[in-house]
CSV table of C-alpha atoms in Angstrom, one decimal:
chain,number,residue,atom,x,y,z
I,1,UNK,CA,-22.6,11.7,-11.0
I,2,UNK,CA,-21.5,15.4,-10.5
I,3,UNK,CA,-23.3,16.9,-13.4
I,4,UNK,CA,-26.5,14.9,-12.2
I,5,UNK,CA,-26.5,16.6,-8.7
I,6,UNK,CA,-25.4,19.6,-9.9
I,7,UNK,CA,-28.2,19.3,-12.6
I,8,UNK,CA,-31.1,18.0,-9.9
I,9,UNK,CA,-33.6,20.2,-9.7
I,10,UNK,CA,-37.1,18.6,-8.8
I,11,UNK,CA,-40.1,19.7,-11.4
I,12,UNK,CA,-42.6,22.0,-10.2
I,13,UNK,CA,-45.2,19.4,-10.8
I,14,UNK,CA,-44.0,18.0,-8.2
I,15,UNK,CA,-46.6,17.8,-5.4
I,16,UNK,CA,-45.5,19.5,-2.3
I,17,UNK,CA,-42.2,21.0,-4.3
I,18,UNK,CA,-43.5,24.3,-4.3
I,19,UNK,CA,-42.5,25.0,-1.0
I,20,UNK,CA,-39.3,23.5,-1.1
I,21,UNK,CA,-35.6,25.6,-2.1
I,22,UNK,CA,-32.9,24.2,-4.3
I,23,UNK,CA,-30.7,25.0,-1.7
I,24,UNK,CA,-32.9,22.7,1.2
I,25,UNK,CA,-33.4,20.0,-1.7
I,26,UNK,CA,-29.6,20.2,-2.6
I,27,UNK,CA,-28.7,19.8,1.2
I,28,UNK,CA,-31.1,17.1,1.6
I,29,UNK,CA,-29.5,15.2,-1.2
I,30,UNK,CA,-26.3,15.8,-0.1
I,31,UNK,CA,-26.9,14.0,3.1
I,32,UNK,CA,-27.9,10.6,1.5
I,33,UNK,CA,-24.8,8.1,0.7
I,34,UNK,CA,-23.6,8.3,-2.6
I,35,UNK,CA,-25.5,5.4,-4.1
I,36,UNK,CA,-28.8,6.0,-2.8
I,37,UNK,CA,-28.2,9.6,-3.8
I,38,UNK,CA,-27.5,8.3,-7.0
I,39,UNK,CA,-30.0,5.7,-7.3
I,40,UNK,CA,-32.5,8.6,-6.9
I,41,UNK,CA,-31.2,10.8,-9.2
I,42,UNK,CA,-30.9,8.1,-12.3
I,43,UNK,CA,-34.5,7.5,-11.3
I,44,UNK,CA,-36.3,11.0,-10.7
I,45,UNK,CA,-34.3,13.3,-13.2
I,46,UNK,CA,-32.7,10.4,-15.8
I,47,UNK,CA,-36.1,8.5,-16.0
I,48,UNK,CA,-34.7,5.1,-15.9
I,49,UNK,CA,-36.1,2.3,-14.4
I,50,UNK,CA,-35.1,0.1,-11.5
I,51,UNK,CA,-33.9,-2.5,-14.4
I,52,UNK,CA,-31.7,0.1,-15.7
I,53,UNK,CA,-30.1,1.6,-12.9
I,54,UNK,CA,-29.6,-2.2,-11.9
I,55,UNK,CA,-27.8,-2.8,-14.8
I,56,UNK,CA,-25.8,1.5,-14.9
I,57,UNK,CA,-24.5,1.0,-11.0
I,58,UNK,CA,-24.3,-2.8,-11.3
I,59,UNK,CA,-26.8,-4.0,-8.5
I,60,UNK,CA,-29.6,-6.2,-8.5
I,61,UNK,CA,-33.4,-4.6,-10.0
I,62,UNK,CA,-34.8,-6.0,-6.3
I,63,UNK,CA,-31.7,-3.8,-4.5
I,64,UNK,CA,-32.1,-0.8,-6.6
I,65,UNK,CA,-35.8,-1.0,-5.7
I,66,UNK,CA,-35.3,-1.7,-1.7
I,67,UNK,CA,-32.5,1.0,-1.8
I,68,UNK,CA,-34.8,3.9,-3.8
I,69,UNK,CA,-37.7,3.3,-1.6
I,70,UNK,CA,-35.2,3.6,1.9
I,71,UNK,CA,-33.8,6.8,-0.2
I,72,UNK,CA,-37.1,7.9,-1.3
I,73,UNK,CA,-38.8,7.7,2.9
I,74,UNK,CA,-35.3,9.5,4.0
I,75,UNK,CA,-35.3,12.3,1.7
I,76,UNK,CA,-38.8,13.0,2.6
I,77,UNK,CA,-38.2,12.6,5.9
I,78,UNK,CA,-35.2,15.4,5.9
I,79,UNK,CA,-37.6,17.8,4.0
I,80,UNK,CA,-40.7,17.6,6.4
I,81,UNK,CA,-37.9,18.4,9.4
I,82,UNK,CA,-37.3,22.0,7.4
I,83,UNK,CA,-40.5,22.5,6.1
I,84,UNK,CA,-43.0,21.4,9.0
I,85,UNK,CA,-45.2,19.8,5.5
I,86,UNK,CA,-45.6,16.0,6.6
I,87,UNK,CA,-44.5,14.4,3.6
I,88,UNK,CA,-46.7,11.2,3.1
I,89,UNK,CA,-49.8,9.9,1.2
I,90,UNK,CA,-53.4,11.6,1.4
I,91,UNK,CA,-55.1,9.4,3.9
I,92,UNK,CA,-56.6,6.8,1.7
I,93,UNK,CA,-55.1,7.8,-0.8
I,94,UNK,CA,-54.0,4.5,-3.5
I,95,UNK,CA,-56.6,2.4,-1.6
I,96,UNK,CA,-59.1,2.3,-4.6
I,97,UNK,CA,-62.2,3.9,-4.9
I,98,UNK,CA,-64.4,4.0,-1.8
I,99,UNK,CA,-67.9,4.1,-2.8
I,100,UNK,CA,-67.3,0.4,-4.2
């Protein structure tokens, strides 16, 4: 777990990372309880899927999947406080093309 914090470091590709610090990411991180700090970190900078976590941290797939997305709207949440950036979806955006 400590060489994946200290190794976390979102990728630029990131949308809306740009404007974000190690140092305000790191903090944010910090913040979240262990396992969903870890649940996010096997996920974003491991790769692995909810099945695999499941089985790494020995939880259900359902749990990891309920705990990442909890993780996943408070992290954001901590980062839009700093930054001012709201940290959501494009209005309509995932709702499938409009001009159907």
């Amino acid at each position: 777990m400590e060489r994946l914090t200290r190794a976390a470091r979102a990728p630029a590709s990131w949308p809306g990372t740009q404007d974000i610090g190690d140092g305000e990411l790191d903090s944010a991180l910090a913040r979240l309880s262990p396992v969903d700090r870890e649940v996010l970190l096997l996920w974003a900078w491991e790769g692995l899927a909810p099945r695999e976590i499941a089985e790494a941290i020995g939880m259900t797939p359902n749990a990891v999947s309920i705990r990442m997305h909890r993780a996943k709207k408070r992290l954001a949440a901590m980062l839009e406080r700093k930054n001012g950036v709201l940290a959501a979806h494009k209005s309509g955006e995932g709702q499938g093309r409009s001009d159907r």
